[in-house]
C-alpha cells in the first residue's frame, strides 16, 4: 500500500514531463500553422463580409452580400467548371501516361537512368519559364508549332492556340500535363521499386504473362500510390494558377479562367479585396470538400494484395 502511494507522485511527474516534451516539440509547428494557415483563413473569411478596395482603412460591412453575388457570378462558375475539366484531364491523361512510363522504365533496369533524368527535366523547370516557352511555341505567326504544320502542308490545322476560345484551355492543359507527368512517374516508380522481386519471379515460373503480372500483382500493389496521385492531381488542379496566368491570363473571354486567376484579377486588377476574399474562401471550402470526398472514395475501393 505504501509502495503504491509512493509511486503515484513519481508516475504523475513522469507523465507531466512527457507532456512538457510533447508541448515543446509541437509548439513551433502549431505557431507556424496558426500564423500562415489559420490566421489567413480567418482573415479571408472576415474580409468576405466587407466591401473594400484594399486601399486605405475605410471598409463597409455588407454581410453575406458578397456570397450572394458569388452564387450568381457566371464567371466564377465558368472558372470552377474549367478547374473541374483540368482535374479530369489530370486523372485521365497524366496518370495513365505516368504509370505507363514508370512500368517501362522499371523494366528497362539500369539502362533507364538517362531516360529518368530526361523525363524528370520538365518538373525541374520554373512554371513561369515553361509558360513563356510554350507561349512562344503557340505563337500563331512565328511559333514552331504552326511553322511545322505549314511546312508539312497542314495549314488547316495551324491555329491561334491561345487566342482562340475553342483551343485556349486545351492548349494550356496539354502543357500542364507535360509538366506534371514526371512527378507522378517518379511516384509510381517508387511504388514499383518496393514490390518484392520474388513475386514477379514466382508469377513467371507459374506461366503468367507480363500483362497478367501487371494487372494481378503490380497494379494492386500500386493502389496506395494511385490513391495519392489521384488526390494530389485533383487538389492541385483546383488550386492551379501560375502557368495559366503566364500563358493566357485566364483569357480570351474567360475561356481558360480558373478560380485562382479570377481571384487574382478581382483583387489586384479590379481592386475588390472583399469579393476576392469571398472567391478565395469559396476555393478553400470546395477544395476541403473534394479532399474529404476523394479520401473516402479511394479508401472504399482499397483492397489487400
Short mmCIF file of C-alpha atoms in Angstrom, two decimals:
data_model
loop_
_atom_site.label_atom_id
_atom_site.label_comp_id
_atom_site.label_asym_id
_atom_site.label_seq_id
_atom_site.Cartn_x
_atom_site.Cartn_y
_atom_site.Cartn_z
CA UNK A 1 0.00 0.00 0.00
CA UNK A 2 2.77 2.42 0.93
CA UNK A 3 4.65 1.45 -2.22
CA UNK A 4 1.63 2.29 -4.39
CA UNK A 5 1.21 5.66 -2.66
CA UNK A 6 4.89 6.49 -3.05
CA UNK A 7 4.98 5.61 -6.75
CA UNK A 8 1.88 7.67 -7.65
CA UNK A 9 3.65 11.07 -7.45
CA UNK A 10 6.54 9.68 -9.49
CA UNK A 11 4.15 8.47 -12.20
CA UNK A 12 2.39 11.82 -12.30
CA UNK A 13 5.73 13.62 -12.54
CA UNK A 14 6.80 11.33 -15.42
CA UNK A 15 3.52 11.98 -17.30
CA UNK A 16 3.88 15.72 -16.74
CA UNK A 17 7.43 15.69 -18.08
CA UNK A 18 6.27 13.74 -21.17
CA UNK A 19 3.52 16.28 -21.85
CA UNK A 20 6.06 19.07 -21.41
CA UNK A 21 8.36 17.49 -24.01
CA UNK A 22 5.43 16.99 -26.41
CA UNK A 23 4.34 20.60 -25.96
CA UNK A 24 7.85 21.96 -26.53
CA UNK A 25 8.31 19.99 -29.76
CA UNK A 26 4.83 20.73 -31.13
CA UNK A 27 4.72 24.41 -30.18
CA UNK A 28 6.80 25.70 -33.15
CA UNK A 29 4.68 23.77 -35.66
CA UNK A 30 1.44 24.93 -34.04
CA UNK A 31 2.63 28.56 -34.03
CA UNK A 32 3.63 28.39 -37.71
CA UNK A 33 0.30 26.80 -38.66
CA UNK A 34 -1.56 29.47 -36.73
CA UNK A 35 0.39 32.29 -38.43
CA UNK A 36 0.49 31.00 -42.00
CA UNK A 37 -2.72 28.96 -42.20
CA UNK A 38 -5.28 29.71 -39.51
CA UNK A 39 -4.88 33.50 -39.42
CA UNK A 40 -5.03 33.98 -43.25
CA UNK A 41 -8.07 31.70 -43.39
CA UNK A 42 -9.95 33.59 -40.68
CA UNK A 43 -8.85 36.91 -42.17
CA UNK A 44 -10.15 35.87 -45.59
CA UNK A 45 -13.50 34.85 -44.13
CA UNK A 46 -13.72 38.18 -42.31
CA UNK A 47 -12.86 40.18 -45.44
CA UNK A 48 -15.51 38.29 -47.42
CA UNK A 49 -18.11 40.13 -45.33
CA UNK A 50 -16.95 43.63 -46.25
CA UNK A 51 -16.78 45.85 -49.31
CA UNK A 52 -13.19 47.13 -49.50
CA UNK A 53 -10.80 48.05 -52.29
CA UNK A 54 -7.77 47.08 -50.22
CA UNK A 55 -6.55 50.68 -50.22
CA UNK A 56 -6.92 52.85 -47.16
CA UNK A 57 -8.71 51.88 -43.97
CA UNK A 58 -12.31 52.53 -44.98
CA UNK A 59 -14.33 49.35 -45.44
CA UNK A 60 -18.07 48.81 -45.41
CA UNK A 61 -19.69 45.79 -43.79
CA UNK A 62 -22.04 44.10 -46.28
CA UNK A 63 -22.72 40.80 -44.55
CA UNK A 64 -23.42 37.95 -46.97
CA UNK A 65 -23.87 40.23 -49.98
CA UNK A 66 -20.56 39.09 -51.49
CA UNK A 67 -21.59 35.45 -51.11
CA UNK A 68 -24.97 36.17 -52.71
CA UNK A 69 -23.17 37.83 -55.64
CA UNK A 70 -20.81 34.85 -55.91
CA UNK A 71 -23.75 32.45 -56.21
CA UNK A 72 -24.93 34.38 -59.30
CA UNK A 73 -21.49 35.10 -60.78
CA UNK A 74 -21.30 33.30 -64.14
CA UNK A 75 -17.56 33.97 -64.44
CA UNK A 76 -16.89 32.17 -61.15
CA UNK A 77 -18.97 29.15 -62.14
CA UNK A 78 -17.26 29.01 -65.51
CA UNK A 79 -13.85 29.15 -63.83
CA UNK A 80 -14.94 26.37 -61.45
CA UNK A 81 -16.01 24.28 -64.44
CA UNK A 82 -12.61 24.87 -66.07
CA UNK A 83 -10.98 23.67 -62.85
CA UNK A 84 -13.11 20.52 -63.00
CA UNK A 85 -12.05 19.93 -66.62
CA UNK A 86 -8.41 20.37 -65.60
CA UNK A 87 -8.85 17.90 -62.73
CA UNK A 88 -10.45 15.30 -65.01
CA UNK A 89 -7.72 15.79 -67.61
CA UNK A 90 -5.07 15.34 -64.92
CA UNK A 91 -6.56 11.99 -63.94
CA UNK A 92 -7.37 10.72 -67.44
CA UNK A 93 -4.20 11.95 -69.18
CA UNK A 94 -1.41 12.46 -66.66
CA UNK A 95 -1.82 9.35 -64.50
CA UNK A 96 -2.09 6.70 -67.27
CA UNK A 97 0.91 8.18 -69.12
CA UNK A 98 2.89 8.39 -65.88
CA UNK A 99 2.02 4.80 -64.98
CA UNK A 100 2.97 3.54 -68.45
CA UNK A 101 6.32 5.36 -68.33
CA UNK A 102 7.00 4.05 -64.82
CA UNK A 103 6.35 0.44 -65.87
CA UNK A 104 8.52 0.78 -68.98
CA UNK A 105 11.38 2.41 -67.07
CA UNK A 106 11.12 -0.23 -64.33
CA UNK A 107 11.50 -2.97 -66.94
CA UNK A 108 14.43 -1.15 -68.58
CA UNK A 109 16.55 -1.53 -65.45
CA UNK A 110 19.89 0.26 -65.26
CA UNK A 111 19.67 1.45 -68.86
CA UNK A 112 16.82 3.76 -67.91
CA UNK A 113 18.88 6.16 -65.79
CA UNK A 114 19.39 8.69 -68.58
CA UNK A 115 15.73 8.44 -69.58
CA UNK A 116 14.64 9.06 -66.00
CA UNK A 117 16.71 12.24 -65.91
CA UNK A 118 15.32 13.42 -69.26
CA UNK A 119 11.72 12.70 -68.30
CA UNK A 120 12.19 14.48 -64.97
CA UNK A 121 13.53 17.71 -66.50
CA UNK A 122 10.11 19.41 -67.07
CA UNK A 123 9.38 19.20 -63.36
CA UNK A 124 12.66 20.97 -62.55
CA UNK A 125 11.83 23.95 -64.76
CA UNK A 126 10.07 27.02 -63.43
CA UNK A 127 6.37 27.22 -64.27
CA UNK A 128 6.89 30.81 -65.41
CA UNK A 129 9.71 29.74 -67.74
CA UNK A 130 7.57 26.92 -69.14
CA UNK A 131 4.68 29.34 -69.63
CA UNK A 132 6.83 31.79 -71.58
CA UNK A 133 8.39 28.96 -73.60
CA UNK A 134 5.08 27.48 -74.72
CA UNK A 135 3.55 30.89 -75.26
CA UNK A 136 6.21 31.36 -77.92
CA UNK A 137 5.71 27.83 -79.26
CA UNK A 138 1.97 28.50 -79.63
CA UNK A 139 2.52 31.88 -81.31
CA UNK A 140 0.11 31.96 -84.28
CA UNK A 141 2.56 33.64 -86.67
CA UNK A 142 6.09 32.61 -85.74
CA UNK A 143 5.58 29.77 -83.28
CA UNK A 144 7.38 26.49 -84.10
CA UNK A 145 4.11 24.53 -83.88
CA UNK A 146 2.32 26.42 -86.63
CA UNK A 147 5.51 26.76 -88.67
CA UNK A 148 5.94 22.97 -88.60
CA UNK A 149 2.29 22.40 -89.54
CA UNK A 150 2.57 24.76 -92.51
CA UNK A 151 5.88 23.22 -93.57
CA UNK A 152 4.30 19.78 -93.97
CA UNK A 153 1.23 21.14 -95.74
CA UNK A 154 -1.17 21.03 -92.82
CA UNK A 155 -2.04 24.73 -92.89
CA UNK A 156 -5.64 23.94 -91.99
CA UNK A 157 -4.50 22.76 -88.55
CA UNK A 158 -2.49 25.92 -87.80
CA UNK A 159 -4.48 27.85 -85.20
CA UNK A 160 -4.24 30.73 -82.77
CA UNK A 161 -3.89 28.21 -79.97
CA UNK A 162 -4.01 30.65 -77.05
CA UNK A 163 -6.08 33.40 -78.65
CA UNK A 164 -9.00 31.23 -79.78
CA UNK A 165 -11.66 30.41 -77.19
CA UNK A 166 -12.01 26.93 -78.69
CA UNK A 167 -8.39 25.91 -78.08
CA UNK A 168 -7.01 28.06 -75.24
CA UNK A 169 -7.99 25.77 -72.35
CA UNK A 170 -6.98 22.56 -74.13
CA UNK A 171 -3.64 24.10 -75.15
CA UNK A 172 -2.77 25.10 -71.60
CA UNK A 173 -3.94 21.74 -70.19
CA UNK A 174 -1.57 19.97 -72.59
CA UNK A 175 1.36 21.97 -71.18
CA UNK A 176 0.26 21.34 -67.58
CA UNK A 177 0.09 17.60 -68.23
CA UNK A 178 3.54 17.66 -69.86
CA UNK A 179 4.97 19.40 -66.81
CA UNK A 180 3.31 17.18 -64.17
CA UNK A 181 3.74 13.72 -65.73
CA UNK A 182 7.33 13.31 -64.36
CA UNK A 183 6.15 13.83 -60.77
CA UNK A 184 3.60 11.01 -60.91
CA UNK A 185 6.05 8.85 -62.87
CA UNK A 186 8.54 9.08 -60.01
CA UNK A 187 5.74 8.36 -57.53
CA UNK A 188 4.78 5.17 -59.38
CA UNK A 189 8.42 4.17 -59.84
CA UNK A 190 8.89 4.39 -56.09
CA UNK A 191 5.87 2.15 -55.60
CA UNK A 192 7.15 -0.40 -58.13
CA UNK A 193 10.60 -0.45 -56.53
CA UNK A 194 9.04 -1.55 -53.23
CA UNK A 195 7.45 -4.62 -54.86
CA UNK A 196 9.37 -7.78 -53.87
CA UNK A 197 11.11 -9.27 -56.89
CA UNK A 198 10.20 -12.77 -55.66
CA UNK A 199 6.54 -12.15 -56.51
CA UNK A 200 7.35 -11.39 -60.15
CA UNK A 201 9.68 -14.38 -60.42
CA UNK A 202 7.13 -16.73 -58.85
CA UNK A 203 4.43 -15.49 -61.25
CA UNK A 204 6.69 -16.03 -64.28
CA UNK A 205 7.54 -19.55 -63.10
CA UNK A 206 3.80 -20.24 -62.93
CA UNK A 207 3.48 -19.17 -66.56
CA UNK A 208 1.93 -15.73 -66.02
CA UNK A 209 2.39 -13.22 -68.84
CA UNK A 210 3.71 -9.69 -68.31
CA UNK A 211 0.18 -8.36 -68.84
CA UNK A 212 -1.18 -10.69 -66.13
CA UNK A 213 1.64 -9.73 -63.75
CA UNK A 214 0.82 -6.08 -64.27
CA UNK A 215 -2.92 -6.45 -63.63
CA UNK A 216 -2.76 -9.03 -60.85
CA UNK A 217 0.40 -8.01 -58.97
CA UNK A 218 1.81 -4.60 -59.88
CA UNK A 219 -1.42 -2.63 -60.18
CA UNK A 220 -2.88 -3.84 -56.84
CA UNK A 221 0.47 -3.13 -55.21
CA UNK A 222 0.32 0.47 -56.53
CA UNK A 223 -3.15 1.21 -55.17
CA UNK A 224 -1.74 3.40 -52.39
CA UNK A 225 0.39 5.37 -54.85
CA UNK A 226 -2.55 5.68 -57.26
CA UNK A 227 -4.82 6.91 -54.48
CA UNK A 228 -2.24 9.52 -53.50
CA UNK A 229 -1.73 10.54 -57.14
CA UNK A 230 -5.47 10.99 -57.74
CA UNK A 231 -5.81 13.09 -54.61
CA UNK A 232 -2.82 15.28 -55.48
CA UNK A 233 -3.96 15.68 -59.09
CA UNK A 234 -7.47 16.77 -58.12
CA UNK A 235 -6.43 19.14 -55.34
CA UNK A 236 -3.59 20.59 -57.42
CA UNK A 237 -5.94 21.22 -60.33
CA UNK A 238 -8.44 23.06 -58.15
CA UNK A 239 -5.72 25.41 -56.89
CA UNK A 240 -3.78 25.86 -60.13
CA UNK A 241 -2.63 29.36 -61.04
CA UNK A 242 0.87 30.17 -62.28
CA UNK A 243 1.18 28.59 -65.73
CA UNK A 244 -2.35 29.58 -66.80
CA UNK A 245 -1.75 33.16 -65.67
CA UNK A 246 1.52 33.42 -67.62
CA UNK A 247 0.17 31.86 -70.83
CA UNK A 248 -3.34 33.32 -71.13
CA UNK A 249 -4.15 35.32 -68.00
CA UNK A 250 -7.50 33.49 -67.99
CA UNK A 251 -8.46 34.66 -71.48
CA UNK A 252 -9.57 35.02 -74.11
CA UNK A 253 -13.03 35.95 -72.89
CA UNK A 254 -12.57 33.83 -69.77
CA UNK A 255 -12.24 30.61 -71.78
CA UNK A 256 -9.22 29.47 -69.71
CA UNK A 257 -10.16 31.25 -66.48
CA UNK A 258 -9.57 29.30 -63.27
CA UNK A 259 -10.76 30.14 -59.78
CA UNK A 260 -7.28 31.25 -58.72
CA UNK A 261 -6.74 33.50 -61.74
CA UNK A 262 -10.22 35.00 -61.29
CA UNK A 263 -9.48 35.70 -57.64
CA UNK A 264 -6.15 37.32 -58.56
CA UNK A 265 -7.73 39.58 -61.20
CA UNK A 266 -10.56 40.54 -58.85
CA UNK A 267 -8.17 41.63 -56.10
CA UNK A 268 -5.21 43.11 -57.98
CA UNK A 269 -6.84 44.36 -61.19
CA UNK A 270 -10.35 45.31 -60.09
CA UNK A 271 -9.31 46.21 -56.51
CA UNK A 272 -12.22 44.32 -54.95
CA UNK A 273 -10.48 42.81 -51.95
CA UNK A 274 -13.73 41.89 -50.21
CA UNK A 275 -15.14 39.99 -53.17
CA UNK A 276 -11.74 38.47 -53.98
CA UNK A 277 -11.60 37.13 -50.40
CA UNK A 278 -15.03 35.61 -50.98
CA UNK A 279 -13.69 33.76 -54.02
CA UNK A 280 -10.67 32.60 -52.02
CA UNK A 281 -12.86 31.38 -49.16
CA UNK A 282 -15.10 29.54 -51.62
CA UNK A 283 -11.99 27.88 -53.09
CA UNK A 284 -10.95 26.70 -49.63
CA UNK A 285 -14.39 25.23 -48.94
CA UNK A 286 -14.53 23.48 -52.33
CA UNK A 287 -11.02 22.05 -52.04
CA UNK A 288 -11.70 20.81 -48.49
CA UNK A 289 -14.94 19.10 -49.53
CA UNK A 290 -13.34 17.50 -52.58
CA UNK A 291 -10.40 16.27 -50.48
CA UNK A 292 -12.73 14.69 -47.92
CA UNK A 293 -14.84 13.02 -50.61
CA UNK A 294 -11.80 11.80 -52.57
CA UNK A 295 -10.20 10.28 -49.46
CA UNK A 296 -13.43 8.50 -48.55
CA UNK A 297 -13.97 7.13 -52.06
CA UNK A 298 -10.40 5.91 -52.54
CA UNK A 299 -10.41 4.15 -49.18
CA UNK A 300 -13.68 2.43 -50.04
CA UNK A 301 -12.10 0.74 -53.08
CA UNK A 302 -8.90 -0.19 -51.30
CA UNK A 303 -8.14 -3.90 -51.36
CA UNK A 304 -5.43 -6.03 -49.92
CA UNK A 305 -2.78 -7.54 -52.19
#
